[in-house]
Tab-separated table of C-alpha atoms and ligand atoms in Angstrom:
chain	number	residue	atom	x	y	z
A	181	MET	CA	217.737	137.334	127.667
A	182	THR	CA	215.406	139.937	129.086
A	183	ALA	CA	216.637	142.952	130.994
A	184	LEU	CA	214.868	141.612	134.092
A	185	SER	CA	217.116	138.564	134.256
A	186	ILE	CA	220.184	140.679	134.945
A	187	LEU	CA	218.856	142.853	137.712
A	188	PRO	CA	221.048	142.447	140.784
A	189	GLY	CA	219.607	140.227	143.494
A	190	PRO	CA	219.045	141.399	147.071
A	191	PRO	CA	222.103	143.514	147.982
A	192	ASN	CA	223.732	141.225	150.499
A	193	ALA	CA	222.725	137.759	149.290
A	194	PRO	CA	225.868	135.780	148.413
A	195	GLU	CA	226.385	134.268	144.977
A	196	LEU	CA	226.768	130.588	145.812
A	197	PRO	CA	228.323	127.889	143.598
A	198	PRO	CA	227.540	126.913	140.870
A	199	ALA	CA	226.885	130.576	140.035
A	200	THR	CA	229.055	132.102	137.340
A	201	LEU	CA	231.730	134.640	138.267
A	202	GLY	CA	233.081	137.000	135.635
A	203	VAL	CA	236.454	138.681	135.359
A	204	LEU	CA	237.609	141.567	133.205
A	205	GLY	CA	241.065	140.776	131.880
A	206	GLY	CA	242.612	137.504	130.807
A	207	GLY	CA	246.164	137.681	132.163
A	208	GLN	CA	247.807	135.512	134.813
A	209	LEU	CA	245.915	137.143	137.658
A	210	GLY	CA	242.639	136.336	135.927
A	211	ARG	CA	243.859	132.799	135.333
A	212	MET	CA	244.600	132.235	139.029
A	213	PHE	CA	241.262	133.822	139.958
A	214	VAL	CA	239.554	131.352	137.610
A	215	HIS	CA	241.428	128.432	139.210
A	216	ALA	CA	240.340	129.515	142.705
A	217	ALA	CA	236.724	130.047	141.629
A	218	GLN	CA	236.584	126.689	139.910
A	219	ALA	CA	237.904	124.916	143.000
A	220	LEU	CA	234.811	126.163	144.823
A	221	GLY	CA	232.557	124.938	142.032
A	222	TYR	CA	231.867	128.248	140.340
A	223	GLU	CA	231.544	128.621	136.616
A	224	THR	CA	233.746	131.360	135.184
A	225	VAL	CA	233.707	133.751	132.258
A	226	VAL	CA	236.552	136.006	131.109
A	227	LEU	CA	236.312	139.167	129.018
A	228	ASP	CA	239.531	139.946	127.140
A	229	PRO	CA	240.221	141.121	123.591
A	230	ASP	CA	242.825	138.355	123.140
A	231	PRO	CA	241.205	135.067	122.009
A	232	ASP	CA	244.215	133.179	123.425
A	233	SER	CA	244.610	134.812	126.845
A	234	PRO	CA	246.028	132.880	129.858
A	235	ALA	CA	242.730	133.178	131.779
A	236	GLY	CA	240.446	132.768	128.779
A	237	ARG	CA	242.023	129.416	128.019
A	238	VAL	CA	241.139	127.955	131.421
A	239	ALA	CA	237.734	129.600	131.974
A	240	HIS	CA	234.437	127.960	131.127
A	241	ALA	CA	233.725	130.741	128.682
A	242	GLN	CA	235.387	133.778	127.232
A	243	ILE	CA	234.107	136.859	125.515
A	244	CYS	CA	236.640	138.334	123.102
A	245	ALA	CA	236.008	142.032	122.892
A	246	ASP	CA	237.243	145.413	123.927
A	247	TYR	CA	236.651	146.333	127.564
A	248	ARG	CA	234.499	149.252	126.442
A	249	ASP	CA	232.276	147.284	124.071
A	250	PRO	CA	228.736	147.793	125.441
A	251	VAL	CA	227.425	144.608	123.803
A	252	ALA	CA	230.230	142.553	125.338
A	253	LEU	CA	229.686	144.118	128.766
A	254	ARG	CA	226.036	143.216	128.568
A	255	GLN	CA	226.879	139.658	127.518
A	256	LEU	CA	229.221	139.411	130.486
A	257	ALA	CA	226.483	140.605	132.843
A	258	GLU	CA	224.050	138.131	131.329
A	259	ARG	CA	226.419	135.213	131.930
A	260	ALA	CA	227.994	136.196	135.248
A	261	GLN	CA	226.199	136.784	138.545
A	262	ALA	CA	229.067	138.899	139.927
A	263	ILE	CA	232.047	140.504	138.233
A	264	THR	CA	235.592	141.492	139.209
A	265	THR	CA	238.665	142.779	137.435
A	266	GLU	CA	242.212	141.464	137.252
A	267	PHE	CA	243.941	144.691	136.244
A	268	GLU	CA	243.516	148.313	137.145
A	269	ASN	CA	243.628	149.745	133.671
A	270	VAL	CA	240.234	148.417	132.690
A	271	PRO	CA	238.088	151.527	132.074
A	272	ALA	CA	236.347	152.525	135.297
A	273	GLU	CA	233.287	153.432	133.205
A	274	SER	CA	232.995	149.791	132.145
A	275	LEU	CA	232.904	148.721	135.799
A	276	ALA	CA	230.301	151.394	136.513
A	277	GLU	CA	228.209	150.151	133.582
A	278	LEU	CA	228.458	146.539	134.814
A	279	ALA	CA	227.536	147.622	138.345
A	280	ARG	CA	224.182	148.796	137.045
A	281	MET	CA	223.468	145.161	136.179
A	282	ARG	CA	225.416	143.011	138.653
A	283	PRO	CA	227.418	143.193	141.874
A	284	VAL	CA	230.907	144.388	140.917
A	285	ALA	CA	233.944	144.340	143.220
A	286	PRO	CA	236.073	146.388	143.472
A	287	ALA	CA	233.849	149.362	142.706
A	288	ALA	CA	234.502	151.618	139.724
A	289	GLN	CA	235.176	154.569	142.001
A	290	ALA	CA	237.984	152.767	143.882
A	291	VAL	CA	239.539	151.523	140.631
A	292	ALA	CA	239.335	155.044	139.169
A	293	ILE	CA	241.437	156.315	142.078
A	294	ALA	CA	243.971	153.481	141.844
A	295	GLN	CA	244.461	153.948	138.090
A	296	ASP	CA	245.358	157.619	138.428
A	297	ARG	CA	248.516	158.391	140.416
A	298	ILE	CA	247.329	161.944	141.095
A	299	ARG	CA	244.095	160.799	142.719
A	300	GLU	CA	245.865	157.867	144.371
A	301	LYS	CA	248.447	160.096	146.047
A	302	ALA	CA	245.762	162.526	147.169
A	303	HIS	CA	243.954	159.573	148.764
A	304	PHE	CA	247.148	158.453	150.511
A	305	ALA	CA	247.772	161.977	151.753
A	306	ARG	CA	244.230	162.055	153.201
A	307	CYS	CA	244.739	158.685	154.907
A	308	ALA	CA	248.111	159.800	156.286
A	309	ALA	CA	246.283	162.070	158.683
A	310	ALA	CA	245.042	158.940	160.472
A	311	SER	CA	247.768	156.365	159.708
A	312	GLY	CA	250.827	158.620	159.783
A	313	ILE	CA	252.150	156.923	156.619
A	314	ALA	CA	252.557	159.467	153.822
A	315	PRO	CA	253.498	159.103	150.136
A	316	ALA	CA	256.888	160.306	148.847
A	317	PRO	CA	257.062	164.083	148.473
A	318	TYR	CA	255.664	164.870	145.016
A	319	ALA	CA	254.334	167.501	142.668
A	320	VAL	CA	251.565	167.202	140.087
A	321	ILE	CA	252.653	168.084	136.538
A	322	GLU	CA	249.709	168.965	134.330
A	323	HIS	CA	250.633	172.336	132.822
A	324	GLU	CA	253.792	174.005	131.560
A	325	ALA	CA	253.815	176.267	134.610
A	326	ASP	CA	253.952	173.236	136.938
A	327	LEU	CA	257.462	172.488	135.648
A	328	ASP	CA	258.839	175.825	136.819
A	329	ALA	CA	257.021	175.525	140.128
A	330	VAL	CA	258.750	172.208	140.995
A	331	ARG	CA	260.510	172.553	144.339
A	332	GLY	CA	264.230	171.909	144.272
A	333	ASP	CA	263.996	169.288	147.015
A	334	LEU	CA	262.023	166.943	144.678
A	335	LEU	CA	265.174	166.407	142.601
A	336	PRO	CA	266.653	163.986	141.869
A	337	GLY	CA	263.249	162.522	141.227
A	338	ILE	CA	261.164	160.180	139.123
A	339	LEU	CA	258.615	161.482	136.653
A	340	LYS	CA	255.707	159.027	136.433
A	341	THR	CA	252.737	159.242	134.097
A	342	ALA	CA	249.534	159.495	136.098
A	343	ARG	CA	247.891	156.712	134.125
A	344	LEU	CA	248.759	153.389	132.471
A	345	GLY	CA	252.197	152.817	134.007
A	346	TYR	CA	253.216	149.354	135.201
A	347	ASP	CA	256.395	147.359	135.726
A	348	GLY	CA	258.379	150.621	135.674
A	349	LYS	CA	256.926	151.709	132.312
A	350	GLY	CA	255.911	155.358	131.991
A	351	GLN	CA	258.717	156.479	134.318
A	352	ALA	CA	261.748	158.692	133.753
A	353	GLN	CA	264.627	159.361	136.128
A	354	ILE	CA	265.201	163.100	136.459
A	355	THR	CA	268.557	164.126	137.838
A	356	ALA	CA	268.470	167.853	137.097
A	357	ARG	CA	265.707	170.394	136.494
A	358	ALA	CA	266.927	170.895	132.900
A	359	GLU	CA	265.828	167.317	132.042
A	360	LEU	CA	262.292	167.770	133.231
A	361	ALA	CA	260.720	169.507	130.223
A	362	ALA	CA	262.143	167.028	127.694
A	363	ALA	CA	261.023	164.035	129.778
A	364	TRP	CA	257.504	165.448	130.076
A	365	GLN	CA	257.526	166.055	126.316
A	366	ARG	CA	258.426	162.373	125.782
A	367	PHE	CA	255.320	161.473	127.789
A	368	LYS	CA	253.371	163.663	125.343
A	369	ARG	CA	252.676	166.162	128.128
A	370	ALA	CA	250.270	163.710	129.725
A	371	PRO	CA	249.409	164.379	133.392
A	372	CYS	CA	252.282	163.162	135.565
A	373	VAL	CA	253.621	163.229	139.088
A	374	LEU	CA	257.197	164.043	139.915
A	375	GLU	CA	258.279	162.097	142.969
A	376	GLN	CA	261.364	162.628	145.035
A	377	ARG	CA	263.755	159.681	144.573
A	378	LEU	CA	264.088	158.154	147.999
A	379	PRO	CA	266.913	156.079	149.508
A	380	LEU	CA	265.198	152.693	149.800
A	381	ALA	CA	266.398	150.201	152.381
A	382	ALA	CA	263.666	147.739	151.430
A	383	GLU	CA	260.257	147.445	149.796
A	384	CYS	CA	257.229	145.658	151.126
A	385	SER	CA	253.544	145.244	150.393
A	386	VAL	CA	250.380	144.292	152.212
A	387	ILE	CA	247.297	142.627	150.759
A	388	VAL	CA	243.938	143.008	152.448
A	389	ALA	CA	240.559	141.575	151.557
A	390	ARG	CA	237.477	143.504	152.589
A	391	GLY	CA	233.975	142.115	152.363
A	392	ARG	CA	230.635	143.733	151.542
A	393	ASP	CA	230.007	144.127	155.277
A	394	GLY	CA	233.266	146.021	155.821
A	395	GLN	CA	234.983	143.142	157.596
A	396	ALA	CA	238.635	142.936	156.554
A	397	VAL	CA	241.411	140.363	156.820
A	398	SER	CA	245.049	140.798	155.863
A	399	LEU	CA	247.881	138.639	154.592
A	400	PRO	CA	251.391	138.752	156.120
A	401	VAL	CA	253.647	141.623	155.044
A	402	GLN	CA	255.588	140.723	151.912
A	403	ARG	CA	259.183	141.830	151.487
A	404	ASN	CA	259.871	142.598	147.824
A	405	LEU	CA	262.977	142.975	145.720
A	406	HIS	CA	262.531	144.899	142.459
A	407	ARG	CA	264.951	144.863	139.551
A	408	GLY	CA	264.614	147.456	136.815
A	409	GLY	CA	261.242	148.532	138.228
A	410	ILE	CA	259.877	144.964	138.057
A	411	LEU	CA	259.231	142.664	141.004
A	412	ALA	CA	261.888	139.940	141.080
A	413	VAL	CA	261.685	138.233	144.492
A	414	THR	CA	259.154	138.163	147.351
A	415	GLU	CA	260.120	136.813	150.767
A	416	VAL	CA	257.513	136.071	153.415
A	417	TYR	CA	258.461	134.562	156.760
A	418	ALA	CA	258.706	135.593	160.377
A	419	GLY	CA	261.168	138.461	160.714
A	420	ASN	CA	261.277	139.443	157.014
A	421	VAL	CA	260.513	142.992	158.168
A	422	SER	CA	260.521	144.424	161.686
A	423	ALA	CA	257.490	144.167	163.960
A	424	SER	CA	257.107	147.930	163.839
A	425	ILE	CA	257.065	148.048	160.006
A	426	THR	CA	254.605	145.136	159.970
A	427	LYS	CA	252.182	146.982	162.227
A	428	GLN	CA	252.507	150.332	160.470
A	429	ALA	CA	252.097	148.835	156.985
A	430	ASN	CA	249.176	146.700	158.046
A	431	ASP	CA	247.352	149.556	159.770
A	432	ALA	CA	247.971	151.917	156.864
A	433	THR	CA	246.648	149.378	154.332
A	434	LEU	CA	243.497	148.797	156.354
A	435	ALA	CA	242.969	152.568	156.660
A	436	ILE	CA	243.411	153.008	152.894
A	437	ALA	CA	240.861	150.246	152.216
A	438	HIS	CA	238.356	151.532	154.786
A	439	GLU	CA	238.575	155.105	153.509
A	440	LEU	CA	237.679	153.821	150.027
A	441	ASP	CA	234.874	151.688	151.470
A	442	TYR	CA	236.669	149.049	149.438
A	443	VAL	CA	235.201	145.652	148.600
A	444	GLY	CA	237.621	143.088	147.190
A	445	VAL	CA	241.350	142.402	147.362
A	446	LEU	CA	243.634	145.421	147.615
A	447	CYS	CA	247.432	145.515	147.634
A	448	VAL	CA	249.388	148.497	148.905
A	449	GLU	CA	253.120	148.848	148.143
A	450	PHE	CA	255.475	150.552	150.586
A	451	PHE	CA	259.052	151.774	150.736
A	452	VAL	CA	261.152	151.338	153.854
A	453	LEU	CA	263.694	154.160	153.935
A	454	ALA	CA	267.268	153.992	155.126
A	455	ASP	CA	266.241	155.891	158.283
A	456	GLY	CA	263.533	153.303	159.022
A	457	ARG	CA	260.573	155.455	157.957
A	458	LEU	CA	257.726	153.855	156.026
A	459	ILE	CA	256.376	155.535	152.857
A	460	VAL	CA	253.321	154.432	150.879
A	461	ASN	CA	254.088	153.986	147.156
A	462	GLU	CA	251.022	152.817	145.248
A	463	MET	CA	248.067	150.463	145.376
A	464	ALA	CA	246.604	147.814	143.118
A	465	PRO	CA	242.840	147.186	143.270
A	466	ARG	CA	243.270	143.445	142.741
A	467	PRO	CA	245.503	140.538	143.739
A	468	HIS	CA	249.177	141.354	143.315
A	469	ASN	CA	252.315	139.649	142.061
A	470	SER	CA	253.781	139.875	145.578
A	471	GLY	CA	250.859	137.754	146.848
A	472	HIS	CA	251.350	134.777	144.543
A	473	TYR	CA	253.113	132.846	147.324
A	474	THR	CA	249.769	132.671	149.176
A	475	VAL	CA	248.574	129.980	146.760
A	476	ASP	CA	251.169	127.585	148.182
A	477	ALA	CA	252.020	128.969	151.612
A	478	CYS	CA	248.683	130.068	153.106
A	479	ASP	CA	245.428	128.319	153.929
A	480	LEU	CA	243.584	130.996	151.927
A	481	SER	CA	245.229	132.516	148.862
A	482	GLN	CA	244.741	136.053	147.619
A	483	PHE	CA	242.638	134.555	144.823
A	484	ASP	CA	240.457	132.626	147.276
A	485	LEU	CA	239.921	135.940	149.025
A	486	GLN	CA	239.039	137.622	145.738
A	487	VAL	CA	236.412	134.944	145.091
A	488	ARG	CA	235.007	135.244	148.607
A	489	THR	CA	234.791	139.046	148.585
A	490	LEU	CA	233.237	139.031	145.131
A	491	ALA	CA	230.654	136.386	145.945
A	492	GLY	CA	229.829	137.785	149.394
A	493	LEU	CA	231.139	134.686	151.203
A	494	PRO	CA	232.577	134.751	154.750
A	495	LEU	CA	236.171	135.871	155.267
A	496	THR	CA	238.420	134.184	157.801
A	497	GLN	CA	241.870	135.373	158.788
A	498	PRO	CA	244.346	133.612	156.457
A	499	ARG	CA	247.114	131.619	158.108
A	500	GLN	CA	250.555	131.233	156.549
A	501	HIS	CA	251.618	127.642	157.180
A	502	SER	CA	255.025	127.724	155.444
A	503	ALA	CA	257.857	130.162	154.999
A	504	ALA	CA	257.863	131.251	151.377
A	505	VAL	CA	260.184	132.731	148.780
A	506	MET	CA	258.810	133.537	145.336
A	507	LEU	CA	260.859	134.145	142.206
A	508	ASN	CA	259.320	135.760	139.149
A	509	LEU	CA	260.093	133.884	135.955
A	510	MET	CA	260.718	136.523	133.320
A	511	GLY	CA	260.899	135.957	129.555
A	512	GLU	CA	264.705	136.303	129.616
A	513	LEU	CA	264.934	132.827	131.126
A	514	TRP	CA	263.620	131.332	127.883
A	515	PHE	CA	266.793	132.379	126.039
A	516	ASP	CA	270.484	131.608	126.153
A	517	ALA	CA	272.427	134.880	126.267
A	518	PRO	CA	269.212	136.951	126.357
A	519	SER	CA	270.986	140.299	126.073
A	520	SER	CA	273.123	139.334	123.060
A	521	LEU	CA	272.188	140.126	119.453
A	522	ASN	CA	271.302	136.504	118.802
A	523	PRO	CA	269.504	135.103	121.802
A	524	THR	CA	268.786	131.395	121.327
A	525	PRO	CA	265.417	130.117	122.576
A	526	ARG	CA	265.598	127.415	125.238
A	527	THR	CA	263.396	125.684	127.765
A	528	PRO	CA	264.469	126.561	131.312
A	529	PRO	CA	265.786	123.517	133.262
A	530	TRP	CA	262.488	122.658	134.956
A	531	GLN	CA	263.471	119.078	135.759
A	532	GLN	CA	266.413	120.241	137.846
A	533	VAL	CA	264.366	122.989	139.488
A	534	LEU	CA	261.607	120.552	140.412
A	535	GLN	CA	264.127	118.328	142.169
A	536	LEU	CA	264.479	121.017	144.823
A	537	PRO	CA	262.238	120.369	147.853
A	538	GLY	CA	259.322	122.744	148.268
A	539	ALA	CA	259.278	123.949	144.652
A	540	HIS	CA	255.900	125.072	143.279
A	541	LEU	CA	256.167	125.955	139.591
A	542	HIS	CA	253.437	128.122	138.068
A	543	LEU	CA	253.542	128.847	134.345
A	544	TYR	CA	250.914	131.117	132.855
A	545	GLY	CA	250.599	129.442	129.462
A	546	LYS	CA	251.824	132.474	127.518
A	547	ARG	CA	252.659	131.333	124.003
A	548	GLN	CA	255.625	133.626	123.485
A	549	ALA	CA	258.480	134.502	125.792
A	550	ARG	CA	259.816	138.038	125.555
A	551	PRO	CA	262.351	139.808	127.763
A	552	GLY	CA	260.517	141.694	130.507
A	553	ARG	CA	257.386	139.532	130.173
A	554	LYS	CA	256.140	137.695	133.257
A	555	MET	CA	255.913	134.069	132.129
A	556	GLY	CA	255.364	132.416	135.491
A	557	HIS	CA	256.615	132.258	139.053
A	558	LEU	CA	258.265	129.749	141.318
A	559	THR	CA	257.456	129.594	145.014
A	560	PHE	CA	259.517	127.678	147.541
A	561	THR	CA	257.785	126.653	150.736
A	562	ALA	CA	259.643	125.281	153.750
A	563	PRO	CA	259.307	124.919	157.533
A	564	ASP	CA	261.600	127.931	158.027
A	565	ALA	CA	263.061	130.911	156.213
A	566	GLN	CA	266.540	129.451	155.948
A	567	GLN	CA	265.409	126.401	154.030
A	568	ALA	CA	263.061	128.336	151.757
A	569	LEU	CA	265.839	130.817	150.961
A	570	ALA	CA	268.410	128.066	150.346
A	571	GLN	CA	266.174	126.282	147.830
A	572	ALA	CA	265.135	129.531	146.119
A	573	ARG	CA	268.785	130.552	145.771
A	574	ALA	CA	269.667	127.150	144.331
A	575	ALA	CA	266.832	127.549	141.811
A	576	ALA	CA	267.956	131.065	140.918
A	577	GLN	CA	271.400	129.695	140.156
A	578	LEU	CA	270.032	126.879	137.997
A	579	LEU	CA	267.828	129.295	136.090
A	580	GLY	CA	270.350	132.107	135.657
A	581	ILE	CA	268.512	134.579	137.896
A	582	ALA	CA	270.949	137.042	139.524
A	583	PRO	CA	271.717	136.202	143.178
A	584	PHE	CA	269.656	137.938	145.877
B	1102	ATP	P1	254.055	148.161	139.333
B	1102	ATP	O1	254.460	147.090	138.379
B	1102	ATP	O2	254.335	147.810	140.759
B	1102	ATP	O3	252.691	148.707	139.099
B	1102	ATP	P2	254.940	150.737	138.543
B	1102	ATP	O4	255.459	150.798	137.169
B	1102	ATP	O5	253.589	151.237	138.802
B	1102	ATP	O6	255.131	149.310	139.064
B	1102	ATP	P3	256.245	151.956	140.870
B	1102	ATP	O7	255.752	150.977	141.861
B	1102	ATP	O8	255.840	153.357	141.037
B	1102	ATP	O9	255.983	151.557	139.366
B	1102	ATP	O10	257.837	151.892	140.802
B	1102	ATP	C1	258.523	150.691	140.463
B	1102	ATP	C2	259.751	150.562	141.326
B	1102	ATP	O11	260.636	151.677	141.118
B	1102	ATP	C3	259.456	150.596	142.813
B	1102	ATP	O12	259.053	149.344	143.276
B	1102	ATP	C4	260.829	151.048	143.345
B	1102	ATP	O13	261.741	149.988	143.325
B	1102	ATP	C5	261.251	152.081	142.334
B	1102	ATP	N1	260.760	153.431	142.734
B	1102	ATP	C6	259.563	153.971	142.411
B	1102	ATP	N2	259.404	155.194	142.962
B	1102	ATP	C7	260.513	155.442	143.670
B	1102	ATP	C8	260.958	156.544	144.471
B	1102	ATP	N3	260.209	157.631	144.648
B	1102	ATP	N4	262.183	156.456	145.047
B	1102	ATP	C9	262.962	155.374	144.867
B	1102	ATP	N5	262.602	154.300	144.135
B	1102	ATP	C10	261.394	154.317	143.528
B	1103	MG	MG1	254.760	149.300	141.977
């Protein structure tokens, strides 16, 4: 192919089906993006180093290479008319390189901020001037001297590596100042933030989609339960959080997206404190685990919105038509006695689960179950919260998920 063939088209012309959409990353988020794109008649191509990735296996084409491989990036740009990412740890430079050839959403600069907690918190602090929603009190730890300078009120706290943390990885609980140096040493003295540990009454998240023209739509506020730093349950129905929290979280998320001049789907996670205050935790420049329920409970899913923002298609305000409760299906469920020395592999009791009304089972096609690995999710939809919760709790019991 000649270089001319991969020059971007006119800046605001949409990429219409059957154009090809590309995605960096082959995990479950990429897989659900591919499903949504294909429903609209797009062709899809996935770049992931794993030849057997969940998204690669359902896409029309996959390129197996490192995310930094310049030849692979060029191949991706030759095949795809527009390109997105499914995880924030893809090198921002790769997105910048792709953007020289094709429309890319979200932009490298926004992803670079989201993948670095230090820059992310600075962005939140800037936005707080307008939204009033600040991050947890924190200190940046980059040099030895920063350890001594830590204010006493940040302890007990959580030391988090600035980069590459997810699902609670790259975090250490710090109870006393004396533990700080050793914990930082364990993180190989990589740049970190130390955050005050806050008394959480609840956690929630908001997903917005913002188009090339700056128009934005948002999904309902999700109420999230985390276990061991990993999302376990998401509940979305009228009254899941107060009207005041809904408005504050929604406004803050829109402000964060606007300030980044963001194009694409963005999720912002919040803490609700015991005293009712709202704190912004972190953001993901992509669809989010807490938004999986939208596939079954909304007229536009977060993945539909990702396709539309990427391709420059119109955005309409999504409508949730069913109350929803989502359970994450972790690798533990594929074993009897998962925490014993001899866990025995098993198949979770899907037949019983699927007898429950409103069950939507999503399995990501991962070949191997491991404790802590997200293997799939199960969403219950119902006319009201009570029914969705009752079925989700019955499923949790059948599966061996701790009550919630
Ligand atoms: P993700 O998988 O969402 O990217 P992550 O590893 O980036 O997770 P965080 O979102 O920072 O981590 O933290 C994971 C969970 O740990 C939070 O959802 C919350 O339950 C708890 N947590 C994090 N920071 C704090 C804090 N400052 N105070 C109290 N609890 C916290
Ligand atoms: Mg998080």
